[in-house]
N, CA and C of each residue as an Amber inpcrd file, in Angstrom:
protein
   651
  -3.2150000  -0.1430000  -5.1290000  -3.6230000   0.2880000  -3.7890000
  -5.0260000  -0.2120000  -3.4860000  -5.3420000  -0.5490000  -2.0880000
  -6.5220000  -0.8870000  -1.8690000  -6.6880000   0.0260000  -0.5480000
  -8.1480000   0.1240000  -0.0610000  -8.7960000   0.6970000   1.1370000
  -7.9530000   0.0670000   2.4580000  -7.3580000   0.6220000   3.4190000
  -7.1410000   0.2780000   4.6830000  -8.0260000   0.2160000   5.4630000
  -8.5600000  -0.7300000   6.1950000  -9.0990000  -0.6480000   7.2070000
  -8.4160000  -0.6480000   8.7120000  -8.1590000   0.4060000   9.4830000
  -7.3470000   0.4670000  10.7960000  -8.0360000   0.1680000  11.8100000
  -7.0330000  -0.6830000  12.4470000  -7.9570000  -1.1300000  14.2400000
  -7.3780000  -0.1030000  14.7320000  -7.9590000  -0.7550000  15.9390000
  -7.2180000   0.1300000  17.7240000  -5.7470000   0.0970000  17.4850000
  -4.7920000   1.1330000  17.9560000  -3.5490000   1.5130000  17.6850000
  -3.3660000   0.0180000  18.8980000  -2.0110000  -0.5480000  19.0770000
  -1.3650000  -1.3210000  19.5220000  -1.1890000  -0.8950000  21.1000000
  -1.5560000  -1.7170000  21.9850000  -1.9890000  -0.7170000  23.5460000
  -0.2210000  -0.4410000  23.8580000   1.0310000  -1.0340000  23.5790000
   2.2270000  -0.6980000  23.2680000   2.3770000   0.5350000  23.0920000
   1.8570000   1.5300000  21.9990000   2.0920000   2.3540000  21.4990000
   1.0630000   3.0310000  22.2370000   0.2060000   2.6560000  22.4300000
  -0.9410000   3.6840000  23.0050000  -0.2260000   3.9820000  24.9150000
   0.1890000   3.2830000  25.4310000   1.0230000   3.0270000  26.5720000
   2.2080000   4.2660000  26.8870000   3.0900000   3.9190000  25.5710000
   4.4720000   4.8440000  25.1300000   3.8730000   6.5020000  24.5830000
   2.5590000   6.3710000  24.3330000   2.2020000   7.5400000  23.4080000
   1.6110000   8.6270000  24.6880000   1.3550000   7.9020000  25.7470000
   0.7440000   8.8160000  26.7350000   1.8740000   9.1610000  27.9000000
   3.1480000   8.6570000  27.7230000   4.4190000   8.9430000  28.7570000
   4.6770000  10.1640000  28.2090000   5.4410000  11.0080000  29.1710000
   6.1720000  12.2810000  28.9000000   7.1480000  12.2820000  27.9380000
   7.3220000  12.9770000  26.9700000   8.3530000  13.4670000  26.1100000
   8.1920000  12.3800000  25.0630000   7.3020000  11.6840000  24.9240000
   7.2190000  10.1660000  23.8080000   7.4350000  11.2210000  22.3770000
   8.2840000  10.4030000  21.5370000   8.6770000  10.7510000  20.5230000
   8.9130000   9.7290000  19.4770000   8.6880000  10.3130000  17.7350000
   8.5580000   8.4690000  17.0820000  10.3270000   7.9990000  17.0230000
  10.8000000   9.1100000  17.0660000  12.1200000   9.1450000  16.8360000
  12.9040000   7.9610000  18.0850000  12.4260000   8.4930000  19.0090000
  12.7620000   7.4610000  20.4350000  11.7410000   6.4670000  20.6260000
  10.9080000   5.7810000  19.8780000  10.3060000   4.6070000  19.8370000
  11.1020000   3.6750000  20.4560000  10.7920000   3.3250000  21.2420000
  11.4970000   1.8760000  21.7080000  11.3760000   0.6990000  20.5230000
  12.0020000  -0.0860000  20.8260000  11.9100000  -1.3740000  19.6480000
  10.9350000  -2.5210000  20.0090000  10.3830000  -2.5610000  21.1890000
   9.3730000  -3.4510000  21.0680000   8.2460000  -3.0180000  20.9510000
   8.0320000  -1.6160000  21.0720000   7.0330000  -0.8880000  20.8020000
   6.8570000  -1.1710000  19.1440000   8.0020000  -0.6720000  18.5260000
   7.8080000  -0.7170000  17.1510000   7.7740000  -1.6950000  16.5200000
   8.0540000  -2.6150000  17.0820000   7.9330000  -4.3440000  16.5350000
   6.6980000  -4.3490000  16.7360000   5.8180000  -4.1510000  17.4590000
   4.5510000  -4.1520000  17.6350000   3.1610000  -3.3910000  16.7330000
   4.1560000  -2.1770000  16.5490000   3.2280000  -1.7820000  15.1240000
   3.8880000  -2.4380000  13.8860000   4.6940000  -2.3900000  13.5540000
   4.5950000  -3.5830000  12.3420000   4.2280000  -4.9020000  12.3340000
   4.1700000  -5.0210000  13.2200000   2.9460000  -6.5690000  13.2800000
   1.7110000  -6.0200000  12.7390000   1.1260000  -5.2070000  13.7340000
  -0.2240000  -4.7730000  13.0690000  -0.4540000  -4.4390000  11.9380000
   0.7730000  -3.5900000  11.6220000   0.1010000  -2.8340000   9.9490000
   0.4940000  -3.7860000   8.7350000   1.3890000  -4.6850000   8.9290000
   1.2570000  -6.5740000   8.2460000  -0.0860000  -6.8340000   8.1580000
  -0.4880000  -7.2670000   9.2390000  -2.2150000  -7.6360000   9.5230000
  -3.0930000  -6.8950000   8.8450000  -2.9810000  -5.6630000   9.3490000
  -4.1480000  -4.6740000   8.5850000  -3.8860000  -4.9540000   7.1190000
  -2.7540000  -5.0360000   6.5360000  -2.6830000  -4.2350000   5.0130000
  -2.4980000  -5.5560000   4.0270000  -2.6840000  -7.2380000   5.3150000
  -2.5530000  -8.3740000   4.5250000  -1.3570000  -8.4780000   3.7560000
  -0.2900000  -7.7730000   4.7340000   1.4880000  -8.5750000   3.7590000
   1.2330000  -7.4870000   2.6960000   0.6190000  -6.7940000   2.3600000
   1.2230000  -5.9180000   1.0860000   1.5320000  -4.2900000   1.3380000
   2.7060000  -3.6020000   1.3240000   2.5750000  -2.1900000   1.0500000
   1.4390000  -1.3170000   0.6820000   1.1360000  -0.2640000   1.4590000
   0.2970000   0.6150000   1.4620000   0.1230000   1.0240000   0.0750000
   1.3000000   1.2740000  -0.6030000   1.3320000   1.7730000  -2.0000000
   1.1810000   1.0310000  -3.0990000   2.2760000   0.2920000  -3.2540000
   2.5370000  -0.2620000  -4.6510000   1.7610000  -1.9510000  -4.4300000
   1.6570000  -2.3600000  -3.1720000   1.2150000  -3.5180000  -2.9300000
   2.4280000  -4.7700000  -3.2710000   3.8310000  -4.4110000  -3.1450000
   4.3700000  -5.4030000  -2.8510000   4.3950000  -5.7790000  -1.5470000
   4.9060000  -7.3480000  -1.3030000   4.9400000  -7.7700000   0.1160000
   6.0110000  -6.9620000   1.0000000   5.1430000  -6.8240000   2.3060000
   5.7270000  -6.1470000   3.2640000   6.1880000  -7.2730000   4.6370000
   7.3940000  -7.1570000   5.6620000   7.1420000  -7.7390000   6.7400000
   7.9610000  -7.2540000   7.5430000   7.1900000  -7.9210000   8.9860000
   6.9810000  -7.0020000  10.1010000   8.5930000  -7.2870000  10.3750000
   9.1270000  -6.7200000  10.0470000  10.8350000  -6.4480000  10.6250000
  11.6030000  -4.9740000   9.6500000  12.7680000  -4.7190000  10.2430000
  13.0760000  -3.4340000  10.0260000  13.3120000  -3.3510000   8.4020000
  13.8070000  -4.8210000   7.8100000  14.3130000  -5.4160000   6.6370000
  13.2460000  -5.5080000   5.7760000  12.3120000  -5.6990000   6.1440000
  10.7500000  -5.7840000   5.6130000   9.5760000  -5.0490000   5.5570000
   9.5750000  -3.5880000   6.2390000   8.6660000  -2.5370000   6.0000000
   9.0800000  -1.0430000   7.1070000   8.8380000  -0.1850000   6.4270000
   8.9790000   1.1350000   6.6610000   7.9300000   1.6860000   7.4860000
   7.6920000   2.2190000   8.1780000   6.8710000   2.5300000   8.7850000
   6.6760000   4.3070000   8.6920000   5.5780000   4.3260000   7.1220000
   4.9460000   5.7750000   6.9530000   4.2680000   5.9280000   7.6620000
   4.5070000   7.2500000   7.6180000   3.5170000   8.6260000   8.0480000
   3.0970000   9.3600000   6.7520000   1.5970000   9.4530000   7.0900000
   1.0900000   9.6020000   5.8690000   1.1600000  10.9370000   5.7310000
   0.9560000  11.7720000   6.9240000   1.0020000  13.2030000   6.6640000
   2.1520000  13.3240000   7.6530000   3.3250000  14.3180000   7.0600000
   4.3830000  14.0510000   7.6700000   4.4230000  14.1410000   9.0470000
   5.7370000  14.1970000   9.6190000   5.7160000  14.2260000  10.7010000
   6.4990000  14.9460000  10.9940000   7.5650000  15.6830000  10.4670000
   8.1600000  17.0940000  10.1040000   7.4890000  17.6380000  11.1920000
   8.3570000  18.8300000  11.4630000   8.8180000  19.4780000  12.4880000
   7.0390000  21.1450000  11.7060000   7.7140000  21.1380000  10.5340000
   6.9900000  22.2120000   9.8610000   5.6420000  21.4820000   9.0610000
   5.4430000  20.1370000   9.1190000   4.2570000  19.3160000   8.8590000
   3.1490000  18.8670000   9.8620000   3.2320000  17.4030000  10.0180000
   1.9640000  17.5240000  11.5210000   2.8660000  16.5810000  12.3080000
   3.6250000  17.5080000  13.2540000   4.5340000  16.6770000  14.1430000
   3.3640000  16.2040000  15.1740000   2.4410000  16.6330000  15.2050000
   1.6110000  16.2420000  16.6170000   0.6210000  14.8600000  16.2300000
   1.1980000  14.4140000  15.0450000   0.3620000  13.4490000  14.2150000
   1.6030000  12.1440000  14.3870000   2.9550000  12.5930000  14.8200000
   4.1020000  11.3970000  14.5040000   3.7510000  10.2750000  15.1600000
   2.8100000  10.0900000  16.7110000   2.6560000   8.6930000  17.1860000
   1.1690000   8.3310000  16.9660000   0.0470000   8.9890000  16.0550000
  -1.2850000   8.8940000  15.8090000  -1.1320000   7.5760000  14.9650000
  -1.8350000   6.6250000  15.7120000  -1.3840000   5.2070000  14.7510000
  -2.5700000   5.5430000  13.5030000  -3.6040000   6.3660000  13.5860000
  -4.3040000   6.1780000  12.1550000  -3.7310000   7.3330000  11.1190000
  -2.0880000   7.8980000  11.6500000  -1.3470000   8.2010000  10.3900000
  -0.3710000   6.9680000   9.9360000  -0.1770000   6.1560000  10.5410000
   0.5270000   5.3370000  10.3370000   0.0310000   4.3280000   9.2930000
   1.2450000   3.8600000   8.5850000   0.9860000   2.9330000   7.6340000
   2.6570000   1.9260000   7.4960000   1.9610000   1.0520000   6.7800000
   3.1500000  -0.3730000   6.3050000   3.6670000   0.0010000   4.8980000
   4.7640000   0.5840000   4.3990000   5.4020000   1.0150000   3.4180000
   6.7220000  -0.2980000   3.2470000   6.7130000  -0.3740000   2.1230000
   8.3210000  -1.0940000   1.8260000   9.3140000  -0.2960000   1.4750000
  10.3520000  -0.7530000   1.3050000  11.2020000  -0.2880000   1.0070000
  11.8390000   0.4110000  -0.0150000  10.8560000   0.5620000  -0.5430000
  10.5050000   1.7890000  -1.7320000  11.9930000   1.7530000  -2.6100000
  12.6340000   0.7900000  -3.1520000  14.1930000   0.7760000  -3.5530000
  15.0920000   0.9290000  -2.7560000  15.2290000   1.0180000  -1.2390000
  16.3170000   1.4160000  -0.5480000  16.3360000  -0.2580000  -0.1920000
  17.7690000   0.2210000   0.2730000  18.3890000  -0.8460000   1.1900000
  18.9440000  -0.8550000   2.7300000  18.7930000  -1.3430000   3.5400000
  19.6200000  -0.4070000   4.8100000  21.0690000  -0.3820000   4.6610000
  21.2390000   0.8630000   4.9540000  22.7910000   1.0330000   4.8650000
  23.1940000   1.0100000   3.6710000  22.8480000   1.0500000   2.5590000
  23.0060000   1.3850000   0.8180000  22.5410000   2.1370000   0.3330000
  23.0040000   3.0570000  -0.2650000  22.3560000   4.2740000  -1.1890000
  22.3770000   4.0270000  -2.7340000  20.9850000   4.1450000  -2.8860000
  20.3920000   3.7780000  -4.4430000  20.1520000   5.0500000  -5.1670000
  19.9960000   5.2790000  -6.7670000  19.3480000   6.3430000  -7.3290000
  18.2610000   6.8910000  -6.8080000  17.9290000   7.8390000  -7.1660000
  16.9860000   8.3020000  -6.4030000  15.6130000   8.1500000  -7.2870000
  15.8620000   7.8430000  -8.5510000  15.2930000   7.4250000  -9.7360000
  14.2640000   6.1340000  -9.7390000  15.1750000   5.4450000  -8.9390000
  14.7430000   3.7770000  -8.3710000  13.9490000   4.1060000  -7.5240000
  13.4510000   4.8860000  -6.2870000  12.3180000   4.7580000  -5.2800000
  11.7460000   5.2130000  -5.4820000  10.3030000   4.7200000  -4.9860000
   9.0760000   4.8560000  -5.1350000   8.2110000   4.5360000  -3.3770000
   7.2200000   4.7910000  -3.6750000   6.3320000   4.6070000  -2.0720000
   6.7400000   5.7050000  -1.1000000   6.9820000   5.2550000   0.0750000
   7.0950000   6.3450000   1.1410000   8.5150000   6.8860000   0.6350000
   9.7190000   5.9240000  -0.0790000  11.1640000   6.4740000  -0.0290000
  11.2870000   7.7630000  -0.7420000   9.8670000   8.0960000  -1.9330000
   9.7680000   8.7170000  -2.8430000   9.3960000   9.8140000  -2.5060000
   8.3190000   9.8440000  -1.6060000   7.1840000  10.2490000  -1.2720000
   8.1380000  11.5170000  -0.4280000   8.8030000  10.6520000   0.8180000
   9.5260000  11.8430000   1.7560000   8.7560000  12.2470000   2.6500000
   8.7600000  13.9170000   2.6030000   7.9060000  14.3140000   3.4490000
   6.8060000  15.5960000   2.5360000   6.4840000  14.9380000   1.2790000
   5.4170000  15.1810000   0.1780000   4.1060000  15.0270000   1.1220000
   3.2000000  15.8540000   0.9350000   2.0070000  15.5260000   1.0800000
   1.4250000  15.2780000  -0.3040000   0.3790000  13.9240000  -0.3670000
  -0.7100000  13.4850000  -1.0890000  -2.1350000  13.7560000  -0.9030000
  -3.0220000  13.4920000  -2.4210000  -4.3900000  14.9020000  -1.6460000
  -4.8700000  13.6450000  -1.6430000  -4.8450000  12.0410000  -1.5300000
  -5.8220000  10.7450000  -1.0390000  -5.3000000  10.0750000   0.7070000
  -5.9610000   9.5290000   0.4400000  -5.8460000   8.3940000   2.0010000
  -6.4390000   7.7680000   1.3560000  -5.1360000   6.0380000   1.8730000
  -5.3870000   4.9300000   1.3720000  -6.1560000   4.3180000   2.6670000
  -6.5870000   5.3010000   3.6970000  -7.2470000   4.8940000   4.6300000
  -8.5550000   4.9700000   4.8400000  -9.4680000   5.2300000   3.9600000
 -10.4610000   6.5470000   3.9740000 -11.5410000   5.3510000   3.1970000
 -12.4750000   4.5900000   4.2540000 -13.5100000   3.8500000   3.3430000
 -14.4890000   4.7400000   2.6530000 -14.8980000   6.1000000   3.7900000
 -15.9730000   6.7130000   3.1350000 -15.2310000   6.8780000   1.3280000
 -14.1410000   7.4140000   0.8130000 -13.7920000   7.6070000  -0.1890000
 -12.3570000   6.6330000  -0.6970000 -13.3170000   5.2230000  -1.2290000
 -12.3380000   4.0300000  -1.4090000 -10.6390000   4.7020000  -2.4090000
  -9.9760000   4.3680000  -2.6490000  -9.1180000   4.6990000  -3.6510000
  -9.0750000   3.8170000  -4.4790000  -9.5920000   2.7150000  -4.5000000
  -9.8790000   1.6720000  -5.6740000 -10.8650000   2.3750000  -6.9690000
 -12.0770000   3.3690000  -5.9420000 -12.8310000   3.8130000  -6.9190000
 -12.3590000   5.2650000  -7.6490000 -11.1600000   5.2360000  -7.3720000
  -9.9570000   6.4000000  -8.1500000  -8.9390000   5.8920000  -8.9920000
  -8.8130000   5.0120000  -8.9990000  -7.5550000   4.6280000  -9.9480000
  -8.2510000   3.3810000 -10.9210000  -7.2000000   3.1170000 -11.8180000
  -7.7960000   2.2460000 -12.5750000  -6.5560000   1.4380000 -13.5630000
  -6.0990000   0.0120000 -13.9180000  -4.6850000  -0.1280000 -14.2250000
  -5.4300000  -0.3420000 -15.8660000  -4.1840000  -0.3410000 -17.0500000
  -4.1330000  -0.6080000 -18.0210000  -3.5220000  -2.0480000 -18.0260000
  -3.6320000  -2.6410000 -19.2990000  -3.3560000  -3.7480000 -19.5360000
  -1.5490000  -4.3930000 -19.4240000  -1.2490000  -3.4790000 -19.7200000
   0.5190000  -2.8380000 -19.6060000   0.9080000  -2.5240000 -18.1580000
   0.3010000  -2.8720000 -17.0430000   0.7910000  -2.9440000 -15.8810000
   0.9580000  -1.4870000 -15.3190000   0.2360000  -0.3600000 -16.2140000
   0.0770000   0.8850000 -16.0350000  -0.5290000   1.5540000 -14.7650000
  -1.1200000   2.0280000 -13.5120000  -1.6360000   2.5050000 -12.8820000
  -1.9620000   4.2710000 -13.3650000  -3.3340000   4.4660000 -13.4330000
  -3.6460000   5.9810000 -13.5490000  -5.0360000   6.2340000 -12.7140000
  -5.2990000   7.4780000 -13.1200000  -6.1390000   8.2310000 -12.5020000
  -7.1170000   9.0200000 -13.7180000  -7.7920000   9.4380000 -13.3560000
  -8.4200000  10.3390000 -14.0460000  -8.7490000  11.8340000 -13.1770000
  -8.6530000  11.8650000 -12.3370000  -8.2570000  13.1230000 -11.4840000
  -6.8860000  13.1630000 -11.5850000  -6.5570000  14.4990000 -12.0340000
  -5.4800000  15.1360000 -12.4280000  -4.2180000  15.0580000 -11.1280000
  -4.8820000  15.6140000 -10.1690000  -4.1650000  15.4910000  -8.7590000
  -3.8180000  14.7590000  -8.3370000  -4.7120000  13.3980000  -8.3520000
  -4.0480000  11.8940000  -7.8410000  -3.4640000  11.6330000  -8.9340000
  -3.3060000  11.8000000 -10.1740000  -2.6140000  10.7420000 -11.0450000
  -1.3130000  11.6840000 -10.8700000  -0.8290000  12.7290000 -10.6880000
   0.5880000  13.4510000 -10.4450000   1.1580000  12.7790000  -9.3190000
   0.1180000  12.7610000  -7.8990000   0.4680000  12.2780000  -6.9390000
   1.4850000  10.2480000  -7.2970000   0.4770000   9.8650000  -7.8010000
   0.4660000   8.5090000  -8.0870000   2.1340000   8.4230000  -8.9800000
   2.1560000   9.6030000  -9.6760000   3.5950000   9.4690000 -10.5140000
   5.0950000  10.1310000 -10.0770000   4.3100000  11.3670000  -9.8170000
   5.8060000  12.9000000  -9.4050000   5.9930000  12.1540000  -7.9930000
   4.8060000  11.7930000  -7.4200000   5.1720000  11.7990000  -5.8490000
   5.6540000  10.2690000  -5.1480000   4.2170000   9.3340000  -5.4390000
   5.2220000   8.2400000  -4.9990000   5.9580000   7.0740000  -6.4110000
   5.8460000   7.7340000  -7.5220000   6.7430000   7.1840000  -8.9090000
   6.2390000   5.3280000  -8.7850000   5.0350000   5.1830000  -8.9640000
   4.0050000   4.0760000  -9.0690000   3.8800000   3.5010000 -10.3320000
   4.2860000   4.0880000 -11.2900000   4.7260000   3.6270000 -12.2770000
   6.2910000   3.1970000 -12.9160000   6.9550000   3.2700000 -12.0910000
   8.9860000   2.7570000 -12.5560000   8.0210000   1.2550000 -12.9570000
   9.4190000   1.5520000 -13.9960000   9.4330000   0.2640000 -14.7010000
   9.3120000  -0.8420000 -14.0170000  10.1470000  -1.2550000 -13.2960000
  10.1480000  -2.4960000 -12.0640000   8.4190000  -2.7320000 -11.7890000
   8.0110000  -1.3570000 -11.1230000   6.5340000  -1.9420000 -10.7750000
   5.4550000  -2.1690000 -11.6700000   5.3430000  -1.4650000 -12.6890000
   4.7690000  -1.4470000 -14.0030000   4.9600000  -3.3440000 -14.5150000
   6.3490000  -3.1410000 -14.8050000   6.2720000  -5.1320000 -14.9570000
   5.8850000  -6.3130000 -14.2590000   6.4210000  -5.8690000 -13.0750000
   5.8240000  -6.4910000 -12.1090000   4.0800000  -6.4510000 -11.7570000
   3.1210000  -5.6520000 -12.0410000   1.9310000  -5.6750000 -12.2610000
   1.3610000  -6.4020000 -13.2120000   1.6080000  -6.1320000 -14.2510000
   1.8980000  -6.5180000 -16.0180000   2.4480000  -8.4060000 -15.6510000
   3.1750000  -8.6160000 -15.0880000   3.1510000 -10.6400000 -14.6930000
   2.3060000 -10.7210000 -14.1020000   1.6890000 -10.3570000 -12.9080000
   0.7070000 -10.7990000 -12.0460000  -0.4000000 -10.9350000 -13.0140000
  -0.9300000  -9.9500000 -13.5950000  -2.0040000  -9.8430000 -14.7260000
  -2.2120000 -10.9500000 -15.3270000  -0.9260000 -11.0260000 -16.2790000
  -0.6100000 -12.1680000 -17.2380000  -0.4530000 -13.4370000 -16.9800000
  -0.3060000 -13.3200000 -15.9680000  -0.0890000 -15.1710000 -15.0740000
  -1.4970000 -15.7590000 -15.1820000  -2.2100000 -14.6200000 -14.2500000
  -4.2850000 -14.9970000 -13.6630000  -4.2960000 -15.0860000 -15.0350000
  -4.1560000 -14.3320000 -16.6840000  -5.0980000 -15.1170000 -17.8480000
  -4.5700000 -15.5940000 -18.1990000  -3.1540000 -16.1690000 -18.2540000
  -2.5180000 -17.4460000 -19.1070000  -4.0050000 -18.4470000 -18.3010000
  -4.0000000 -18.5950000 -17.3000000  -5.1170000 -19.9010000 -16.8130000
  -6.5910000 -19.7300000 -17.6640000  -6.8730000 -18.8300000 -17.7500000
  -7.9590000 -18.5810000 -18.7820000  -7.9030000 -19.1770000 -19.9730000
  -6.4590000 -19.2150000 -20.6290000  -5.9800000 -19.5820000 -21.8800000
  -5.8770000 -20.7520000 -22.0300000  -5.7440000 -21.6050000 -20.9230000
  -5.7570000 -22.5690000 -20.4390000  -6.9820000 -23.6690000 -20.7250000
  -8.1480000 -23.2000000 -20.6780000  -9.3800000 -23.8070000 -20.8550000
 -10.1430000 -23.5380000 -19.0900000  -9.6820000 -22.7290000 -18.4160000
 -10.2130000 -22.9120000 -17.1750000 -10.9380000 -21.4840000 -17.2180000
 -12.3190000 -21.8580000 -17.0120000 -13.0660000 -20.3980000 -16.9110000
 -12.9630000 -19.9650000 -15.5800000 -13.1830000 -18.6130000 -15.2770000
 -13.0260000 -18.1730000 -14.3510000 -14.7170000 -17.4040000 -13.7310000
 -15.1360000 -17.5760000 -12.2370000 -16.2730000 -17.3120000 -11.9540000
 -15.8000000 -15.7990000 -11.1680000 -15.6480000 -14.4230000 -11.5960000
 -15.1640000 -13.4500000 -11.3020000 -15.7650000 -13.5140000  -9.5500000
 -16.8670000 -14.0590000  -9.2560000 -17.6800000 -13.4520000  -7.7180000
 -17.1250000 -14.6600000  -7.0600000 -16.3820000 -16.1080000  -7.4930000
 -15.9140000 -16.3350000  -6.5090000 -14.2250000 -16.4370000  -6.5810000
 -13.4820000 -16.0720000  -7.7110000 -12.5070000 -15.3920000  -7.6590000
 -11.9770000 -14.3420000  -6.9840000 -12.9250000 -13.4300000  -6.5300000
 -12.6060000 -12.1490000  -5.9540000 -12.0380000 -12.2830000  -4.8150000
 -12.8980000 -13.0240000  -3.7830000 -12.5880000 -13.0960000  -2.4910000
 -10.9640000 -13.7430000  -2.1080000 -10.4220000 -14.2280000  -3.5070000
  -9.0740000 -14.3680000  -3.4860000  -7.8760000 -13.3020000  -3.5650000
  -8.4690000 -12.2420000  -3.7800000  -7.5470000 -11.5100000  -4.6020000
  -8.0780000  -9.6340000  -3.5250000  -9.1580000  -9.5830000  -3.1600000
 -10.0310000  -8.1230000  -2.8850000  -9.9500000  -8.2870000  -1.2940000
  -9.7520000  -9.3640000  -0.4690000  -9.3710000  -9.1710000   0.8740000
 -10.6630000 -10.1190000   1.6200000 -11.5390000 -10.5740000   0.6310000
 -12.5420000 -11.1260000   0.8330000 -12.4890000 -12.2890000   1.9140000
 -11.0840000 -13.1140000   1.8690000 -10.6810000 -14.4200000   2.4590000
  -9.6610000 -13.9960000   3.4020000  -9.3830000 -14.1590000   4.5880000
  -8.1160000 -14.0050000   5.8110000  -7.1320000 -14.3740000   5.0790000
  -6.0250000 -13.8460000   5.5020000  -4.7370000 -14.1150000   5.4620000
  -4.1090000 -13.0980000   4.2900000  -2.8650000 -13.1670000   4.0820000
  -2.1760000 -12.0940000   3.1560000  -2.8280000 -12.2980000   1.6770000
  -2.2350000 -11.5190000   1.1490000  -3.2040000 -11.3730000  -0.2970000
  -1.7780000 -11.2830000  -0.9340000  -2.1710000 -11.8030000  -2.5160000
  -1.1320000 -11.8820000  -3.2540000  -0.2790000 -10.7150000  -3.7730000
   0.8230000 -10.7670000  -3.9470000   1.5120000  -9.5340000  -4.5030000
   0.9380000  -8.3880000  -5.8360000   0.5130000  -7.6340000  -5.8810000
  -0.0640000  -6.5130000  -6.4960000  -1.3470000  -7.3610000  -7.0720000
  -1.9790000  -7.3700000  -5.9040000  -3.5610000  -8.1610000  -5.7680000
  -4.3930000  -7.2570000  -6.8440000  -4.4300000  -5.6830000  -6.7330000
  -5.6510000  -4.9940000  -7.3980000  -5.5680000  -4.9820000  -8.2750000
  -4.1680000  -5.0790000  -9.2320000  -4.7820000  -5.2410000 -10.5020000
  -5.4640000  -6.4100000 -11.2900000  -5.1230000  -7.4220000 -10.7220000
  -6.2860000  -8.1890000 -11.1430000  -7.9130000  -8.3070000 -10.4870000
  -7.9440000  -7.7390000  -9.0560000  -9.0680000  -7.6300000  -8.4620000
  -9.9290000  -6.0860000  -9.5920000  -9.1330000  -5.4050000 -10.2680000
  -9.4680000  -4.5080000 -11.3190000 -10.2220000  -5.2400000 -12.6720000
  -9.2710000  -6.2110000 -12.5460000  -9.8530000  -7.3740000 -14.4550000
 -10.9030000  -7.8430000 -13.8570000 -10.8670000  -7.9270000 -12.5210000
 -11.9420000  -9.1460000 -12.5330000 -13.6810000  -8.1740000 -12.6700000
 -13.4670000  -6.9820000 -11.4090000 -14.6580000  -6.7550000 -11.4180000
 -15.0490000  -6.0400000 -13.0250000 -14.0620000  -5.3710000 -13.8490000
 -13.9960000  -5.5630000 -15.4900000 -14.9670000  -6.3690000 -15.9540000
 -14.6700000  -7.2080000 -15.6440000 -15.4520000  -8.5730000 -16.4770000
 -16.7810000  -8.9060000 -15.8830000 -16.9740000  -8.7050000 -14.5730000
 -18.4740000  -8.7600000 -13.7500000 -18.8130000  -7.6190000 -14.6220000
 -18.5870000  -6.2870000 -15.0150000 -19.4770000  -5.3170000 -15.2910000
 -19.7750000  -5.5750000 -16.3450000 -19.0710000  -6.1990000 -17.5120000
 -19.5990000  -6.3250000 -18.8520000 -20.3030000  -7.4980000 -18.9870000
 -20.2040000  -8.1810000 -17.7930000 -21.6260000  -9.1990000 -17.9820000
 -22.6120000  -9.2570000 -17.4800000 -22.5060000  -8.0800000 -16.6950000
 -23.9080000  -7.6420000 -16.0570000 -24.8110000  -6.5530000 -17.2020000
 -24.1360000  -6.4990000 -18.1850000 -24.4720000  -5.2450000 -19.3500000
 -25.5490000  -6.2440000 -19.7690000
């Protein structure tokens, strides 16, 4: 997971959000094509959560609510675009029913509340979590690391390995004979450079600043 930074909600939605009876449920579809464009943009092609690639079509990202939107949750929050977020498909498929074992992210999540926001610069979530070498994601606050597991299941195997290659790919090149300059590496990997960022970017944007700190020792 990395920090979101959110623009201005989509004047689409801001348009639909001020008509009578607007509801997310009755979203029109070009409305909603319109926030998944944006939250692509904002979140650079990767899921809010796990940081696989997301895209702006129904086939290609989910569109969370971070604090639900439940009837008995914060229904008055369902068209607030700074609850909104770019989720994948958390193991589902449309129109296929998977274990329930297999999802993770928003599919997992439901209508769970979490005690972080991946939106929240004053309090980054980069400076809360931390991965192991094993493609592991944890916490050291008790609350987020339950959240991170019971709630959106950030560790299934699938994503765990899939972290664990990305890792292993960036130091096979190390192994390689090619040194790596961590401060201008970063801007590849931490959001530093436009355009989408690679598939489960932080854990190596994790090795890298790793390695800035022990050579700043």
């Amino acid at each position: 997971m990395r920090t979101i930074i959110k623009g201005r909600e989509p004047k689409a939605l801001e348009t639909y959000r001020l008509s009578p009876g607007a509801t997310f449920s009755n979203l029109p579809k070009e409305v909603k094509k319109q926030i998944r464009i944006q939250l692509v943009e904002e979140q650079r092609g990767l899921c809010c959560y796990c940081q696989s690639r997301i895209r702006a079509d129904r086939n290609g990202l989910k569109i969370e609510h971070w604090q639900s939107q439940s009837e008995d949750k914060f229904p008055e929050r369902q068209l607030d675009y700074t609850n909104l977020l770019g989720a994948c498909l958390g193991g589902q498929k449309h129109g296929k029913k998977s274990p329930r074992q297999t999802h993770h992210c928003d599919t997992a999540k439901d209508d769970a509340d979490i005690c972080f926001s991946v939106c929240d610069p004053a309090h980054p979530i980069e400076r809360k979590i931390r991965f192991l070498g094993n493609g592991t994601i944890k916490a050291e606050d008790v609350a987020i690391d339950e959240a991170l597991n019971a709630v959106l299941n950030l560790n299934l195997p699938l994503l765990v390995n899939n972290r664990r290659a990305v890792l292993e790919a960036f130091q096979q090149r190390l192994q390689k004979g090619r040194r790596v300059d961590p401060a201008r590496e970063l801007p590849k990997w931490d959001g530093g450079k436009p355009g989408e960022l690679p598939e489960f970017a932080q854990v190596v944007v994790y090795w890298l600043r790793k390695k800035q700190a022990r050579v700043a020792v």
